[in-house]
Coordinates of C-alpha atoms and ligand atoms in Angstrom, one line a residue:
X1 CA 144.0 -10.7 -174.1
X2 CA 147.1 -12.7 -174.8
X3 CA 147.6 -15.7 -172.6
X4 CA 150.1 -14.7 -170.0
X5 CA 148.9 -11.2 -169.6
X6 CA 146.4 -10.1 -167.0
X7 CA 144.7 -6.9 -166.4
X8 CA 146.6 -4.6 -164.0
X9 CA 146.0 -5.8 -160.4
X10 CA 142.5 -4.6 -159.5
X11 CA 142.3 -2.4 -156.5
X12 CA 138.8 -3.7 -155.8
X13 CA 137.5 -7.0 -154.8
X14 CA 134.2 -8.4 -156.1
X15 CA 131.5 -8.0 -153.6
X16 CA 127.7 -8.1 -153.8
X17 CA 126.7 -7.6 -157.5
X18 CA 126.1 -10.7 -159.6
X19 CA 125.2 -10.9 -163.3
X20 CA 121.5 -11.7 -163.6
X21 CA 122.2 -14.8 -165.7
X22 CA 123.8 -16.5 -162.7
X23 CA 120.9 -16.8 -160.3
X24 CA 123.1 -18.4 -157.6
X25 CA 121.4 -19.4 -154.5
X26 CA 122.9 -22.1 -152.3
X27 CA 123.5 -25.0 -153.0
X28 CA 125.2 -23.9 -156.2
X29 CA 127.3 -25.9 -158.6
X30 CA 130.0 -23.3 -158.9
X31 CA 133.6 -24.3 -158.2
X32 CA 136.6 -21.9 -158.1
X33 CA 139.7 -23.7 -159.3
X34 CA 143.3 -22.7 -158.5
X35 CA 146.4 -24.0 -160.3
X36 CA 149.9 -23.0 -159.3
X37 CA 151.8 -26.3 -159.7
X38 CA 154.4 -24.9 -162.1
X39 CA 154.7 -21.6 -164.0
X40 CA 151.1 -20.7 -164.7
X41 CA 149.1 -18.8 -162.1
X42 CA 145.5 -19.8 -163.1
X43 CA 142.1 -19.3 -161.5
X44 CA 138.7 -20.3 -163.0
X45 CA 135.1 -20.6 -162.2
X46 CA 133.2 -23.6 -163.6
X47 CA 129.6 -24.5 -163.2
X48 CA 128.5 -28.1 -162.9
X49 CA 132.0 -29.3 -163.9
X50 CA 131.2 -28.5 -167.5
X51 CA 130.5 -24.8 -168.1
X52 CA 133.5 -22.5 -167.9
X53 CA 132.3 -19.1 -166.6
X54 CA 135.9 -17.7 -166.5
X55 CA 139.4 -19.1 -166.9
X56 CA 142.3 -16.7 -166.3
X57 CA 145.8 -17.9 -167.0
X58 CA 148.8 -15.7 -166.2
X59 CA 151.9 -17.4 -167.7
X60 CA 155.3 -16.7 -166.2
X61 CA 157.0 -17.9 -169.4
X62 CA 158.7 -14.6 -170.0
X63 CA 160.2 -14.6 -166.5
X64 CA 161.7 -18.1 -167.0
X65 CA 162.7 -17.9 -170.6
X66 CA 166.1 -16.2 -169.9
X67 CA 167.0 -19.2 -167.7
X68 CA 165.9 -21.8 -170.3
X69 CA 163.5 -23.5 -167.9
X70 CA 161.4 -22.9 -164.8
X71 CA 163.2 -21.5 -161.7
X72 CA 161.2 -22.7 -158.7
X73 CA 161.9 -19.8 -156.4
X74 CA 161.0 -17.3 -159.2
X75 CA 157.8 -19.2 -159.8
X76 CA 156.7 -19.2 -156.2
X77 CA 157.3 -15.5 -155.9
X78 CA 155.4 -14.7 -159.0
X79 CA 152.5 -16.9 -157.8
X80 CA 152.5 -14.9 -154.6
X81 CA 152.2 -11.6 -156.4
X82 CA 149.7 -12.8 -159.1
X83 CA 147.3 -15.1 -157.3
X84 CA 145.1 -12.4 -155.7
X85 CA 144.6 -10.3 -158.8
X86 CA 144.1 -13.3 -161.0
X87 CA 141.4 -14.6 -158.5
X88 CA 139.7 -11.3 -158.4
X89 CA 139.6 -11.2 -162.2
X90 CA 138.2 -14.8 -162.5
X91 CA 135.4 -13.9 -160.0
X92 CA 134.5 -10.7 -161.8
X93 CA 134.5 -12.3 -165.3
X94 CA 132.3 -15.1 -163.9
X95 CA 130.0 -12.5 -162.3
X96 CA 130.0 -14.3 -158.9
X97 CA 131.3 -13.6 -155.4
X98 CA 133.2 -16.0 -153.2
X99 CA 130.3 -16.7 -150.9
X100 CA 128.3 -18.0 -153.8
X101 CA 130.7 -20.8 -154.6
X102 CA 130.0 -24.5 -153.8
X103 CA 133.7 -25.1 -153.2
X104 CA 137.3 -23.9 -153.7
X105 CA 139.5 -26.5 -155.4
X106 CA 143.3 -26.3 -155.7
X107 CA 146.1 -28.4 -157.1
X108 CA 147.9 -30.0 -154.2
X109 CA 150.4 -32.0 -156.3
X110 CA 152.4 -33.1 -158.1
X111 CA 154.5 -30.0 -158.9
X112 CA 157.0 -27.6 -157.4
X113 CA 156.5 -27.5 -153.7
X114 CA 156.8 -23.7 -153.2
X115 CA 154.6 -23.0 -156.1
X116 CA 152.0 -25.5 -154.9
X117 CA 152.0 -24.1 -151.4
X118 CA 151.0 -20.6 -152.7
X119 CA 147.9 -22.0 -154.3
X120 CA 147.0 -24.5 -151.6
X121 CA 147.4 -21.9 -148.8
X122 CA 145.3 -19.3 -150.7
X123 CA 142.6 -21.8 -151.5
X124 CA 142.3 -22.8 -147.8
X125 CA 142.2 -19.1 -146.7
X126 CA 139.5 -18.4 -149.3
X127 CA 137.5 -21.4 -148.2
X128 CA 137.6 -20.3 -144.6
X129 CA 136.8 -16.7 -145.4
X130 CA 133.9 -17.6 -147.7
X131 CA 132.8 -20.5 -145.5
X132 CA 132.8 -23.0 -148.4
X133 CA 134.5 -26.4 -148.7
X134 CA 138.1 -26.9 -149.8
X135 CA 138.8 -29.6 -152.3
X136 CA 142.4 -31.0 -153.0
X137 CA 143.0 -31.9 -156.6
X138 CA 145.7 -34.0 -158.2
X139 CA 147.1 -32.2 -161.2
X140 CA 147.0 -35.3 -163.4
X141 CA 143.5 -36.1 -162.5
X142 CA 142.6 -32.6 -163.7
X143 CA 144.4 -33.2 -167.0
X144 CA 142.1 -36.2 -167.4
X145 CA 139.1 -34.0 -166.8
X146 CA 139.9 -31.4 -169.4
X147 CA 138.2 -33.6 -172.1
X148 CA 135.1 -34.3 -170.0
X149 CA 134.8 -30.6 -169.1
X150 CA 134.4 -29.7 -172.8
X151 CA 132.7 -33.0 -173.9
X152 CA 130.7 -34.3 -170.9
X153 CA 129.0 -37.0 -173.1
X154 CA 132.3 -38.9 -173.6
X155 CA 131.4 -42.5 -173.0
X156 CA 133.1 -44.8 -170.4
X157 CA 135.3 -46.7 -170.6
X158 CA 137.3 -43.8 -171.9
X159 CA 141.1 -44.0 -172.6
X160 CA 142.9 -40.8 -172.0
X161 CA 146.5 -40.1 -173.1
X162 CA 148.1 -37.5 -170.8
X163 CA 151.1 -35.9 -172.3
X164 CA 152.6 -33.1 -170.3
X165 CA 156.0 -31.7 -169.3
X166 CA 156.4 -34.2 -166.4
X167 CA 154.2 -37.1 -167.4
X168 CA 153.2 -39.4 -170.3
X169 CA 150.6 -41.9 -169.4
X170 CA 147.7 -43.9 -170.8
X171 CA 144.8 -44.1 -168.4
X172 CA 141.6 -46.0 -168.6
X173 CA 138.7 -44.1 -167.1
X174 CA 136.0 -46.6 -166.1
X175 CA 133.9 -44.0 -164.3
X176 CA 134.4 -40.7 -162.4
X177 CA 137.2 -41.4 -159.9
X178 CA 137.8 -44.9 -161.2
X179 CA 141.0 -45.0 -163.2
X180 CA 143.5 -47.7 -164.3
X181 CA 147.0 -47.0 -165.5
X182 CA 147.6 -48.8 -168.8
X183 CA 151.1 -47.5 -169.6
X184 CA 153.5 -44.7 -168.8
X185 CA 157.0 -43.4 -169.8
X186 CA 159.9 -45.4 -168.4
X187 CA 162.2 -42.3 -168.7
X188 CA 161.5 -38.8 -170.1
X189 CA 158.0 -37.4 -170.5
X190 CA 157.0 -36.5 -174.0
X191 CA 157.0 -32.7 -173.1
X192 CA 160.4 -33.1 -171.5
X193 CA 161.7 -34.6 -174.7
X194 CA 160.3 -31.6 -176.7
X195 CA 161.8 -29.2 -174.3
X196 CA 165.3 -30.8 -174.2
X197 CA 165.5 -31.2 -178.0
X198 CA 164.3 -27.6 -178.6
X199 CA 167.0 -26.4 -176.2
X200 CA 169.6 -28.4 -178.0
X201 CA 168.5 -27.1 -181.3
X202 CA 168.6 -23.5 -180.0
X203 CA 164.9 -23.0 -180.5
X204 CA 164.3 -21.6 -177.0
X205 CA 161.8 -22.2 -174.2
X206 CA 159.2 -23.6 -173.9
X207 CA 160.3 -26.2 -176.4
X208 CA 157.0 -27.8 -177.5
X209 CA 155.5 -24.8 -179.2
X210 CA 158.9 -23.9 -180.7
X211 CA 159.3 -27.4 -182.3
X212 CA 155.7 -27.4 -183.4
X213 CA 156.4 -24.1 -185.2
X214 CA 159.8 -25.1 -186.7
X215 CA 158.4 -28.4 -187.9
X216 CA 155.9 -26.5 -190.2
X217 CA 158.8 -25.8 -192.6
X218 CA 160.5 -29.2 -192.3
X219 CA 160.2 -32.6 -193.9
X220 CA 159.0 -35.2 -191.3
X221 CA 160.5 -38.1 -193.3
X222 CA 163.9 -36.4 -193.8
X223 CA 165.5 -38.4 -190.9
X224 CA 164.3 -41.8 -189.7
X225 CA 164.6 -41.3 -185.9
X226 CA 163.9 -44.4 -183.8
X227 CA 160.4 -45.2 -182.5
X228 CA 161.3 -46.8 -179.2
X229 CA 159.0 -49.7 -178.0
X230 CA 156.5 -48.8 -180.8
X231 CA 155.1 -52.3 -181.0
X232 CA 155.9 -53.4 -177.4
X233 CA 153.3 -53.0 -174.7
X234 CA 151.8 -49.7 -173.6
X235 CA 154.8 -48.1 -171.9
X236 CA 156.9 -45.3 -173.5
X237 CA 160.5 -44.4 -173.8
X238 CA 161.8 -41.1 -175.2
X239 CA 165.3 -40.7 -173.9
X240 CA 166.9 -42.7 -176.7
X241 CA 165.1 -40.5 -179.3
X242 CA 166.6 -37.4 -177.7
X243 CA 170.1 -38.9 -177.8
X244 CA 169.5 -39.9 -181.5
X245 CA 168.7 -36.3 -182.3
X246 CA 171.8 -35.0 -180.6
X247 CA 174.0 -37.6 -182.3
X248 CA 172.5 -36.9 -185.7
X249 CA 173.0 -33.2 -185.5
X250 CA 176.6 -33.6 -184.2
X251 CA 177.4 -35.9 -187.2
X252 CA 175.6 -33.7 -189.7
X253 CA 176.2 -30.1 -188.6
X254 CA 174.6 -28.7 -191.8
X255 CA 171.4 -30.5 -191.4
X256 CA 168.2 -28.3 -191.6
X257 CA 166.9 -27.5 -188.1
X258 CA 163.3 -27.6 -189.5
X259 CA 163.9 -31.1 -190.9
X260 CA 165.2 -32.3 -187.5
X261 CA 162.3 -30.7 -185.7
X262 CA 159.8 -32.2 -188.1
X263 CA 161.4 -35.7 -188.0
X264 CA 161.7 -35.7 -184.2
X265 CA 158.1 -34.6 -183.8
X266 CA 156.9 -37.2 -186.3
X267 CA 158.7 -39.9 -184.2
X268 CA 157.1 -38.8 -180.9
X269 CA 153.6 -38.5 -182.4
X270 CA 153.8 -41.8 -184.3
X271 CA 154.5 -43.7 -181.0
X272 CA 151.9 -41.7 -179.0
X273 CA 149.1 -42.3 -181.6
X274 CA 150.0 -46.0 -182.2
X275 CA 149.9 -46.8 -178.4
X276 CA 146.7 -44.8 -177.8
X277 CA 144.8 -46.7 -180.5
X278 CA 146.2 -50.0 -179.3
X279 CA 145.2 -49.2 -175.7
X280 CA 141.7 -48.3 -176.8
X281 CA 141.4 -51.6 -178.7
X282 CA 142.8 -53.6 -175.8
X283 CA 140.3 -52.4 -173.2
X284 CA 137.4 -52.0 -175.6
X285 CA 137.2 -48.3 -175.0
X286 CA 134.2 -46.4 -176.3
X287 CA 136.1 -43.1 -176.6
X288 CA 139.7 -41.9 -176.8
X289 CA 140.8 -38.4 -175.6
X290 CA 143.9 -36.4 -175.1
X291 CA 145.1 -34.2 -172.2
X292 CA 148.2 -32.2 -171.1
X293 CA 150.4 -29.6 -172.7
X294 CA 151.7 -31.7 -175.6
X295 CA 148.1 -32.3 -176.7
X296 CA 148.4 -28.7 -178.0
X297 CA 150.7 -30.1 -180.7
X298 CA 149.4 -29.6 -184.2
X299 CA 150.6 -32.9 -185.7
X300 CA 149.5 -34.9 -182.7
X301 CA 146.0 -33.4 -182.9
X302 CA 145.7 -34.2 -186.6
X303 CA 147.1 -37.8 -186.4
X304 CA 145.1 -38.6 -183.2
X305 CA 141.8 -37.6 -184.7
X306 CA 142.7 -39.3 -187.9
X307 CA 143.4 -42.6 -186.1
X308 CA 140.1 -42.3 -184.1
X309 CA 138.2 -41.9 -187.4
X310 CA 140.0 -44.8 -189.0
X311 CA 139.3 -47.0 -186.0
X312 CA 135.6 -45.9 -185.7
X313 CA 136.0 -44.7 -182.1
X314 CA 134.8 -41.4 -180.6
X315 CA 137.8 -39.2 -180.4
X316 CA 138.1 -35.9 -178.5
X317 CA 140.8 -33.3 -178.0
X318 CA 140.3 -30.4 -175.7
X319 CA 140.9 -26.9 -177.1
X320 CA 144.6 -25.9 -176.8
X321 CA 144.0 -23.7 -173.8
X322 CA 142.4 -26.6 -171.9
X323 CA 145.4 -28.9 -172.8
X324 CA 148.1 -26.7 -171.3
X325 CA 147.9 -25.9 -167.6
X326 CA 144.7 -24.0 -166.6
X327 CA 142.4 -23.9 -163.6
X328 CA 139.2 -24.8 -165.3
X329 CA 140.3 -28.4 -165.4
X330 CA 141.1 -28.1 -161.7
X331 CA 137.6 -26.8 -160.9
X332 CA 136.0 -29.6 -163.0
X333 CA 138.0 -32.3 -161.3
X334 CA 137.3 -30.7 -158.0
X335 CA 133.6 -30.6 -158.7
X336 CA 133.4 -34.4 -159.5
X337 CA 135.7 -35.2 -156.5
X338 CA 133.6 -33.2 -154.1
X339 CA 130.5 -35.0 -155.3
X340 CA 132.1 -38.3 -154.7
X341 CA 134.2 -37.7 -151.5
X342 CA 133.1 -34.4 -150.1
X343 CA 135.5 -31.7 -148.8
X344 CA 139.2 -32.3 -148.2
X345 CA 140.5 -31.7 -144.6
X346 CA 142.0 -28.3 -144.1
X347 CA 145.2 -29.8 -142.9
X348 CA 145.8 -31.3 -146.4
X349 CA 149.2 -30.1 -147.5
X350 CA 151.0 -29.7 -150.8
X351 CA 152.5 -32.9 -152.0
X352 CA 155.1 -32.3 -154.7
X353 CA 155.3 -36.1 -155.5
X354 CA 151.6 -36.8 -155.3
X355 CA 150.8 -39.8 -157.6
X356 CA 147.6 -40.7 -159.3
X357 CA 148.7 -44.4 -159.3
X358 CA 151.0 -46.5 -157.2
X359 CA 152.5 -49.1 -159.5
Ligands
KG4_401 O1 150.5 -29.8 -169.1 P1 151.5 -28.7 -169.2 O2 151.1 -27.3 -169.6 O3 152.4 -28.6 -167.9 C1 152.7 -29.7 -167.2 O4 151.9 -30.2 -166.4 O5 153.8 -30.2 -167.4 O6 152.6 -29.2 -170.3 C2 153.8 -28.5 -170.6 C3 154.5 -29.2 -171.7 C4 155.9 -28.6 -172.0 O7 156.8 -29.6 -172.0 C5 155.6 -27.9 -173.4 O8 156.8 -27.9 -174.1 C6 154.6 -28.9 -174.0 O9 153.7 -29.2 -172.9 N1 153.9 -28.3 -175.1 C7 153.9 -28.7 -176.3 C8 153.1 -27.8 -177.1 N2 152.6 -26.8 -176.3 C9 153.1 -27.2 -175.0 N3 154.5 -29.8 -176.9 C10 154.4 -29.9 -178.2 N4 153.7 -29.1 -179.0 C11 153.1 -28.0 -178.5 N5 152.4 -27.2 -179.3
ZN402 ZN1 150.0 -29.9 -166.5

């Protein structure tokens, strides 16, 4: 089934029957994750923080495309309609019932407040109904866990580059729950730059996949766009690059869009890869991983793994569906968090500006 489409809303709700390969008696290592921070309504069931039994993602991309970006109120309403059928589908695909879960985990922030509230409220209601713990999860912590979900043997200290629509950060993971911020963007996030440049080039929304696609037919060395702060520290800056693209196209109206897309993408990827390998060397990391929607980018994936091979460090990139927003990563992060800290209080609210680090 295409990402973004879900089965028609089931009129039933999973009750007693469980597939025989899941002999779930309490205590069970099954966590239901819920993700509604932006425009994906996602629910997943993950065992032991590592085995995905189901991961359903209903994307609202078609709803927002006509506006060229996510409309918060439209997103909240869609989450309200979709969350129950998506949850039912995730439970059925996993072959479990709510009462067999060890916990229900939900993204509590950062994100759009109305969108977050739908997931958080539902998660608490499910937890109360099924009499299982509720676990609050930071969305960025979950992006960190996408790699460990698929490759639990990644060695600490692990450096993870998170590149999403709202964030670009290099994080050192010393252990579960023990993170250090090595660098972050000083202005636009990498995904935001992709989205803004795509919109300017008329490539549509969401911009990242559109540029990825357009760049396939372009020459990445056609235009020498700036690599801001490439050799300075571990922070990033992408707003100057976006301005350089706009200026170049205005001065050269006949330029090939594919060449602009390829050259822009090459400039972003060059800086991301260079800083990641430097961060790994600086902290003596044993492994380097990617997370966040931009980690679905074809060129970034190639160059990142190439750099890891050249530097002799273990490199890992989650599958594309684990890079973009999904609930399996929420369940995985929730599982590890629950083991360390136990349940979250039921008066935990949505926090649209929740931070993983306070600089
Ligand atoms: O992690 P994510 O799904 O949502 C946030 O937490 O923000 O990331 C979404 C971002 C968007 O900016 C989107 O354009 C970008 O990831 N993205 C990509 C690709 N696929 C998604 N950027 C570059 N290349 C891609 N293939
Ligand atoms: Zn995300």
